[in-house]
Structures are given as C-alpha cells and as structure tokens.
mmCIF file of C-alpha atoms in Angstrom:
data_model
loop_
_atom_site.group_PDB
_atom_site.id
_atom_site.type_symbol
_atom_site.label_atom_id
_atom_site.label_comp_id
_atom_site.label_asym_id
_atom_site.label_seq_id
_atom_site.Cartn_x
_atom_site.Cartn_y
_atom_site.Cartn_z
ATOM 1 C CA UNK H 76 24.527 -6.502 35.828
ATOM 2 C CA UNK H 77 24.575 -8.169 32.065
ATOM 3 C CA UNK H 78 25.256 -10.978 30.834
ATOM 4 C CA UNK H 79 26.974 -10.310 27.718
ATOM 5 C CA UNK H 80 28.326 -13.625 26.742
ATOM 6 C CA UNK H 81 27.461 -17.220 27.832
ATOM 7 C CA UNK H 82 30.147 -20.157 26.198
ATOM 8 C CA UNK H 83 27.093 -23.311 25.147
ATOM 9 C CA UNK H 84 29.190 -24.695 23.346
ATOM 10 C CA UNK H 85 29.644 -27.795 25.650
ATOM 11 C CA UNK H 86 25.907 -28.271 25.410
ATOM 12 C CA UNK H 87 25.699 -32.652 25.251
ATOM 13 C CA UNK H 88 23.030 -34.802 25.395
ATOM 14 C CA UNK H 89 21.764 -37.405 25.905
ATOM 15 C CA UNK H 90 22.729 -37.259 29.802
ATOM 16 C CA UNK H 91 23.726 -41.451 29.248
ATOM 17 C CA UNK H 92 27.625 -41.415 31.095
ATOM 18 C CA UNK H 93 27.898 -44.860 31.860
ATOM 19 C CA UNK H 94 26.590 -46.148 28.020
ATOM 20 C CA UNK H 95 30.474 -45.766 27.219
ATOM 21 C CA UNK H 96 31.296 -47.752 29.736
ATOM 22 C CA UNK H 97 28.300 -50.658 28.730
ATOM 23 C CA UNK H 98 30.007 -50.484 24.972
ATOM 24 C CA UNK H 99 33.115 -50.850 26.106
ATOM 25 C CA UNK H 100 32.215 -53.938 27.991
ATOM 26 C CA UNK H 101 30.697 -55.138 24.730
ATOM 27 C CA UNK H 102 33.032 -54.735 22.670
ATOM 28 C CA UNK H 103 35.426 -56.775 24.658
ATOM 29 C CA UNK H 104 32.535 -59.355 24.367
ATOM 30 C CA UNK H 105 32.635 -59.386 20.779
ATOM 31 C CA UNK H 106 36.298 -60.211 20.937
ATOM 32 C CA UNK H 107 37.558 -63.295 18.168
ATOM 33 C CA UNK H 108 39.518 -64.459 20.808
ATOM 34 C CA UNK H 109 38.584 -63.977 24.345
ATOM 35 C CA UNK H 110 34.975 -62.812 23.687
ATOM 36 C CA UNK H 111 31.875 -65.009 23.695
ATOM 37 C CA UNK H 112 31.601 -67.254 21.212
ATOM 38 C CA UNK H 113 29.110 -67.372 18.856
ATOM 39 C CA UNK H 114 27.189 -69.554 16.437
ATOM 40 C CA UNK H 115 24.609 -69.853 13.944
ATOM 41 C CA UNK H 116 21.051 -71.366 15.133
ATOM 42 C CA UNK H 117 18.227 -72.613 13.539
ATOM 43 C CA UNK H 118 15.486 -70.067 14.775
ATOM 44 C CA UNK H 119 11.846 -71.423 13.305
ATOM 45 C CA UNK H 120 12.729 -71.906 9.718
ATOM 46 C CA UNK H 121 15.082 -69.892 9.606
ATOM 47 C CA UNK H 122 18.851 -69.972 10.095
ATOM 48 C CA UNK H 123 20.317 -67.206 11.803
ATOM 49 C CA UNK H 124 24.178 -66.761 11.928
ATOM 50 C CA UNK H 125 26.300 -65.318 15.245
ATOM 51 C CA UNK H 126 23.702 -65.868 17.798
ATOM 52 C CA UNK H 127 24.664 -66.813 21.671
ATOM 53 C CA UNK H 128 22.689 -68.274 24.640
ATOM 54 C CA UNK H 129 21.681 -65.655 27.717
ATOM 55 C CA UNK H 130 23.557 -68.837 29.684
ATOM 56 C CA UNK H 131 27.622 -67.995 27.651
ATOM 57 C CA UNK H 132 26.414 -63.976 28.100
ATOM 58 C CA UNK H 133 26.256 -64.252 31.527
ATOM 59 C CA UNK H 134 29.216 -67.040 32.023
ATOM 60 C CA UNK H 135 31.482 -64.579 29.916
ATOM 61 C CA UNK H 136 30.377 -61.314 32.395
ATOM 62 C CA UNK H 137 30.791 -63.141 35.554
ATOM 63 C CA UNK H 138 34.613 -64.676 34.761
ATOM 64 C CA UNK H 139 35.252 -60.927 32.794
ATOM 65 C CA UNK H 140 34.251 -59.214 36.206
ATOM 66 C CA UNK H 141 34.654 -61.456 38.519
ATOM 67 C CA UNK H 142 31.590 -60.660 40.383
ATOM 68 C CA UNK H 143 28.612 -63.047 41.651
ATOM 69 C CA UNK H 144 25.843 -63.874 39.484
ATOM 70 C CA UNK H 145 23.006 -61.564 41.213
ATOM 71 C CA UNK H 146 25.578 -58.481 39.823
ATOM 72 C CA UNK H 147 26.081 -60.103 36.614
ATOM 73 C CA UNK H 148 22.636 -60.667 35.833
ATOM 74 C CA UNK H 149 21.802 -56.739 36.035
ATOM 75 C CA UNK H 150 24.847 -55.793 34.056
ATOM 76 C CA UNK H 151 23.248 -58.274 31.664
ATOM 77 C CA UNK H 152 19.871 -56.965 31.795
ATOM 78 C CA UNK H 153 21.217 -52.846 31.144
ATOM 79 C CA UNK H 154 23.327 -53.970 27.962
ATOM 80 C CA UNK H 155 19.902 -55.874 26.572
ATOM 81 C CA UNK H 156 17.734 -52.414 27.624
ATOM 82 C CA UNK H 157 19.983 -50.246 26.072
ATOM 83 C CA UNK H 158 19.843 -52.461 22.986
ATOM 84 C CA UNK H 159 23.306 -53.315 22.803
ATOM 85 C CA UNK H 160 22.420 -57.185 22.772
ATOM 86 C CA UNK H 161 19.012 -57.927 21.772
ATOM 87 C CA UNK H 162 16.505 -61.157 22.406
ATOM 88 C CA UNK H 163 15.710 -63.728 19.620
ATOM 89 C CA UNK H 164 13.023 -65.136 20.346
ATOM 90 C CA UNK H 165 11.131 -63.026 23.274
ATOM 91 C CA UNK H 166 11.972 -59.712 21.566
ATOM 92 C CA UNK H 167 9.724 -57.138 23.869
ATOM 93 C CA UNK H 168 11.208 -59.069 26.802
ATOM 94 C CA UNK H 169 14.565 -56.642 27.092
ATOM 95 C CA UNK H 170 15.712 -58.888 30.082
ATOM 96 C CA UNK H 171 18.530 -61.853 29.940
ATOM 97 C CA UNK H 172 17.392 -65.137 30.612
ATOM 98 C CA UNK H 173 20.495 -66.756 31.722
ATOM 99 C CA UNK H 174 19.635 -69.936 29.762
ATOM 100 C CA UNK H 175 19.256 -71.042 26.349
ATOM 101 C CA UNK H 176 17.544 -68.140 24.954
ATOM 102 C CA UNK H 177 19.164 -66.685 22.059
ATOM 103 C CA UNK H 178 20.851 -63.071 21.483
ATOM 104 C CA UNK H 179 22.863 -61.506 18.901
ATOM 105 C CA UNK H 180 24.903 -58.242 19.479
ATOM 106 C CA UNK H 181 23.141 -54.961 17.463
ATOM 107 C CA UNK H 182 25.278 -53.090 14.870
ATOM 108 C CA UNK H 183 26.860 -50.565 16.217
ATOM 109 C CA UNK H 184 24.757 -48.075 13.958
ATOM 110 C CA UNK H 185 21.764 -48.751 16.440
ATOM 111 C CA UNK H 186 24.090 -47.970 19.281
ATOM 112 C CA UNK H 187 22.799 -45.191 21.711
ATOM 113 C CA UNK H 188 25.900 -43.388 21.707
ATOM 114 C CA UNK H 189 25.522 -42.668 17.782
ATOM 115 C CA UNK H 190 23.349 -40.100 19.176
ATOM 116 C CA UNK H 191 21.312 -39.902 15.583
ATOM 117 C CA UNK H 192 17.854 -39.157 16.617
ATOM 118 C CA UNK H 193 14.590 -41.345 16.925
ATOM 119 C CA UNK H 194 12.577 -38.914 15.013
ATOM 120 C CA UNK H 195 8.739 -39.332 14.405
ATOM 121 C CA UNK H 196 9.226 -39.625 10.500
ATOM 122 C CA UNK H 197 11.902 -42.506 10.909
ATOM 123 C CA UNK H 198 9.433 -44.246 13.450
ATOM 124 C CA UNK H 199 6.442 -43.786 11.237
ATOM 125 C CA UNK H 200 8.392 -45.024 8.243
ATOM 126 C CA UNK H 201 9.734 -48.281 10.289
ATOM 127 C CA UNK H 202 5.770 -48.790 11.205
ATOM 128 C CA UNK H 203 4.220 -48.514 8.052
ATOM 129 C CA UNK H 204 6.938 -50.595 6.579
ATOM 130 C CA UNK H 205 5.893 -53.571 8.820
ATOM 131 C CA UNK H 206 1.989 -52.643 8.387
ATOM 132 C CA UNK H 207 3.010 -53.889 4.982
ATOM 133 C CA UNK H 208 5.305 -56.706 5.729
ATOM 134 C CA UNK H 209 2.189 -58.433 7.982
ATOM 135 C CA UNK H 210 -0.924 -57.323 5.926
ATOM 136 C CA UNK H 211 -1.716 -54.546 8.523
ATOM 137 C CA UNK H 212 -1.331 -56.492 11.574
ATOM 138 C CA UNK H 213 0.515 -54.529 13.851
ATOM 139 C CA UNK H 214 0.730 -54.518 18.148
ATOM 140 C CA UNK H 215 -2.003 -52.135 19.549
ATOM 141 C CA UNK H 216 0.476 -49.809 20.898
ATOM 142 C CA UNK H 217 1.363 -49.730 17.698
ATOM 143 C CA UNK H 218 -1.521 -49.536 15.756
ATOM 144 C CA UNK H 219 -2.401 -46.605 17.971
ATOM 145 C CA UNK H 220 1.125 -44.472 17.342
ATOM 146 C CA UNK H 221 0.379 -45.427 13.404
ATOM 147 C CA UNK H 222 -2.710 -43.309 13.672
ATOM 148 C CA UNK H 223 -1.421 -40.499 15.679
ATOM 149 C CA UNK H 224 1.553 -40.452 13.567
ATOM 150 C CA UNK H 225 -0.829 -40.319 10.739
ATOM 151 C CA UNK H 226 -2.470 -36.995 11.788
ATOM 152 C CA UNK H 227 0.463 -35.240 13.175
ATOM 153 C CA UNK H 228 2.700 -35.690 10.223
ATOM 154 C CA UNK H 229 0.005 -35.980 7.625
ATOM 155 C CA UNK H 230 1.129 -33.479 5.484
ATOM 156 C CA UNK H 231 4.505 -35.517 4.463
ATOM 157 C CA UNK H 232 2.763 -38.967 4.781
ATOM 158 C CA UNK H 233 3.061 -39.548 1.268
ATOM 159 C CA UNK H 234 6.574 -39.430 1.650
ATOM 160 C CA UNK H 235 6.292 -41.991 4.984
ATOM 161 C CA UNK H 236 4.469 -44.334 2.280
ATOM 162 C CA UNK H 237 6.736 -44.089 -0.132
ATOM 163 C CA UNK H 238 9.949 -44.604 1.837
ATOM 164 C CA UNK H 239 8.121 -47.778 3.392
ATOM 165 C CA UNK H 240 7.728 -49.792 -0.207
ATOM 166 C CA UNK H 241 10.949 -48.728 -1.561
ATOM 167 C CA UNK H 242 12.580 -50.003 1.794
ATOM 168 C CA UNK H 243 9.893 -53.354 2.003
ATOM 169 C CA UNK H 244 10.816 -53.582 -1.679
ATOM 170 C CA UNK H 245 15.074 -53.482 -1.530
ATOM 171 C CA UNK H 246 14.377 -55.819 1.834
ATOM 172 C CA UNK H 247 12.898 -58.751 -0.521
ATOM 173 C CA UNK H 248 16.093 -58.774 -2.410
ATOM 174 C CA UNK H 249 17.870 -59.139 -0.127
ATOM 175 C CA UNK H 250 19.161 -63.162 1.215
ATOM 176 C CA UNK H 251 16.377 -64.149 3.634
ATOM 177 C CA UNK H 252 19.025 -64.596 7.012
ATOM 178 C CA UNK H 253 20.091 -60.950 6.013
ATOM 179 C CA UNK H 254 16.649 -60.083 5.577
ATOM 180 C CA UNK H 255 15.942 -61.771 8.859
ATOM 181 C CA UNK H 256 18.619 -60.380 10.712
ATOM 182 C CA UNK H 257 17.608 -56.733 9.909
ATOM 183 C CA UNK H 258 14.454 -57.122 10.797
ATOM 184 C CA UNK H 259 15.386 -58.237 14.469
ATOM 185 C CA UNK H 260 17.966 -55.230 14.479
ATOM 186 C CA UNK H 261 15.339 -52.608 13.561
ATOM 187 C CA UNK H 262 12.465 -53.900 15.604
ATOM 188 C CA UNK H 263 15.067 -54.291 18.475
ATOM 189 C CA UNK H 264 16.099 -50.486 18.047
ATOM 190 C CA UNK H 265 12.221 -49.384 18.437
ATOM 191 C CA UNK H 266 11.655 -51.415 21.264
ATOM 192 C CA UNK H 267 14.295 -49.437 22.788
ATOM 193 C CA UNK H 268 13.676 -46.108 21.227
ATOM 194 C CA UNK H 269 9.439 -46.505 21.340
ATOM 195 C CA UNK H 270 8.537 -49.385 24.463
ATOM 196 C CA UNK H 271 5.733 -50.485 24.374
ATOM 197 C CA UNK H 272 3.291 -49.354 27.260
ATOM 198 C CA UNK H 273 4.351 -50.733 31.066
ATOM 199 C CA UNK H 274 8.107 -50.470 29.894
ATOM 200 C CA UNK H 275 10.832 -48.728 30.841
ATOM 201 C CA UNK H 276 12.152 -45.756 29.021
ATOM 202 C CA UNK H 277 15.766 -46.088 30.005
ATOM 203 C CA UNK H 278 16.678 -43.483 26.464
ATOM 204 C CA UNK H 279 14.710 -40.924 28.425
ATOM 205 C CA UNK H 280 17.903 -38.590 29.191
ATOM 206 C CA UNK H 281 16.170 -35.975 31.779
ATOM 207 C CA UNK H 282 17.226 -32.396 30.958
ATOM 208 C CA UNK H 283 19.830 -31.192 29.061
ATOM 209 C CA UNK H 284 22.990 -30.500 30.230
ATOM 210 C CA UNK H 285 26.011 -28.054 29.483
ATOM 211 C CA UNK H 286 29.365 -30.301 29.718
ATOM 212 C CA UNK H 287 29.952 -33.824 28.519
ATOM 213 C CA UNK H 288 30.430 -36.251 31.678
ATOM 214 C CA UNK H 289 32.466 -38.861 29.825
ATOM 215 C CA UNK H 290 34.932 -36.399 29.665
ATOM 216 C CA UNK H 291 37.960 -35.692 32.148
ATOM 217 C CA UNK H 292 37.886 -32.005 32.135
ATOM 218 C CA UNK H 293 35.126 -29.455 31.086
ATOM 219 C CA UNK H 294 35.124 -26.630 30.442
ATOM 220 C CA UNK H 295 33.648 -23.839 32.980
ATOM 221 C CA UNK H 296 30.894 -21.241 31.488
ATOM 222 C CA UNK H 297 32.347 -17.925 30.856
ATOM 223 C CA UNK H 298 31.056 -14.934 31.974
ATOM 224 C CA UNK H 299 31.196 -11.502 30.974
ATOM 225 C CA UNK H 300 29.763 -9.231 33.449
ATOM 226 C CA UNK H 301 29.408 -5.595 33.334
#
C-alpha cells in the first residue's frame, strides 16, 4: 500500500480557536457607542490618550455577559495575556486589576491572530533598540536573550544594529504621547511573545495541526491508495 497523494493544504497554526472569539469580544469593547469608554490620563509626565481603568473593563464584561464577577475577572485576565488589552503602569503584570489601574487596547497589528511571526531577528532588533533607548540597562532575562541572540545570529548583527538606530532615530521624531504609546504597544507585544521567566507562555500553540478549527467545515485528507 502507497500513499500517493496527501491534500496539506489545510495545514493552520497557531492551534489558538477561541482568540477569535476574545477579538470579537474586544472589538465590541472598543465600540463609540456601547463600548467602554475611554479617556486620556496623565501617566508620570506624560499624557497618554484612550486609556481605561481595570474597574470600567471589568464593569463593561460583566453587564456585556451577564455573568458574576469571579467569570469576568478570568475573561479579563485571557484578553490582557493574549495582549489584546495591555497594563499601563504594571506592564509584566498581564493580569486585570479590577481597579484604577490603567489599560489601553493594542493595535490590532500586534493581534495574535495576524499570525506574522515573532522571529529572533525582530526580537533582537526590538532589544537592542531599547539597550539604546536606556543606556544599556535592560531586565536580566533580557540582558541574557541579548547575548544569546548575539551569538546565534551574529553573522547579520550588523543589520540588528542598524535597524535599531534608524528605528530609535524615526521614534525621536515622532510627538512624545505617540512616542510613548508605541513604546507600551511594542514592549506589551514581547511580553506576550518573549515572558519573562516564571510566566506563562499562553502563544505556545502545541503541535501543528491539519484543518483550521474556527472554521465550520474542513476539509477531510485525501487519500490515494494503491
């Protein structure tokens, strides 16, 4: 017996069903008129525009639900881990505080379900950038995946460099809130993409799989067999 021909072609991944179902939830969030409202907040010394309280997130999933707070507060928590909302002023704390903390909702070009890829040379370009941004003070984690980055990609590290002033560089022109804001978007995707030791990988898709499951009907393998 043969196999002569095998149909791949519903090969998907990442293995994430329900992140449709989180987006969908957020985009009703981010609704003008019956989504949570938003603000702009002093944050330090600087002013950062659309921002919300963990308090209105959770307020806005429990009335959109209708579902007790213990429920609401773990929906809440899996749209901050999957870095569709993302924390202010705690940013390695991917939880919601259901208080006065403040979010803001991530582009959607940081979505998971964009399905571009964290590659190393991205990650090593987003470090290096902020190696420059504070003087070579960096977390130890990262520190560490600088270094190993360093050696295992050394031979286009020039490039790496490169790409990290030119993007440092076209960041200072920009208006400091927008400047601001981008940081916290980028650094928010990493988090997500690259956590830091002790936290959960919740990107981490398991093994690949041959059909879609968001979709309604898929398609069986074929099978020629002789």
């Amino acid at each position: 017996m043969t196999i002569k021909h095998c149909d791949y072609s519903q090969q998907y991944r990442p293995r994430m069903a329900f992140t449709k179902k989180i987006e969908a939830l957020v985009l009703e969030m981010q609704d003008p008129d019956t989504g949570i409202k938003t603000q702009t907040q002093r944050l330090v010394i600087t002013t950062i525009p659309h921002a919300m309280t963990g308090h209105d997130i959770l307020e806005w999933i429990i009335n959109r639900l209708q579902i007790l707070d213990e429920e609401a507060q773990n929906i809440g928590n899996l749209v901050v881990q999957y870095g569709y909302i993302y924390p202010l002023q705690e940013p390695k704390n991917l939880i919601l505080r259901p208080d006065g903390s403040l979010y803001r909702f991530q582009t959607p070009y940081f979505w998971p379900t964009q399905q571009w890829p964290a590659e190393e040379t991205d990650y090593a370009i987003y470090l290096a950038k902020k190696n420059i941004r504070k003087k070579g003070v960096l977390e130890d984690y990262e520190k560490e995946n600088y270094n190993i980055l360093n050696i295992r990609i050394n031979h286009k590290w020039d490039f790496v460099i490169m790409q990290a002033k030119e993007q440092y560089r076209a960041g200072k022109e920009r208006k400091k809130a927008d400047r601001v804001v981008f940081e916290f978007q980028e650094r928010a995707y990493w988090l997500v993409h690259r956590p830091p030791p002790g936290a959960p990988n919740v990107i981490d898709y398991g093994l690949d799989r041959f059909s879609d499951p968001n979709e309604n009907q898929v398609t069986q393998l074929l099978f020629l067999l002789i």
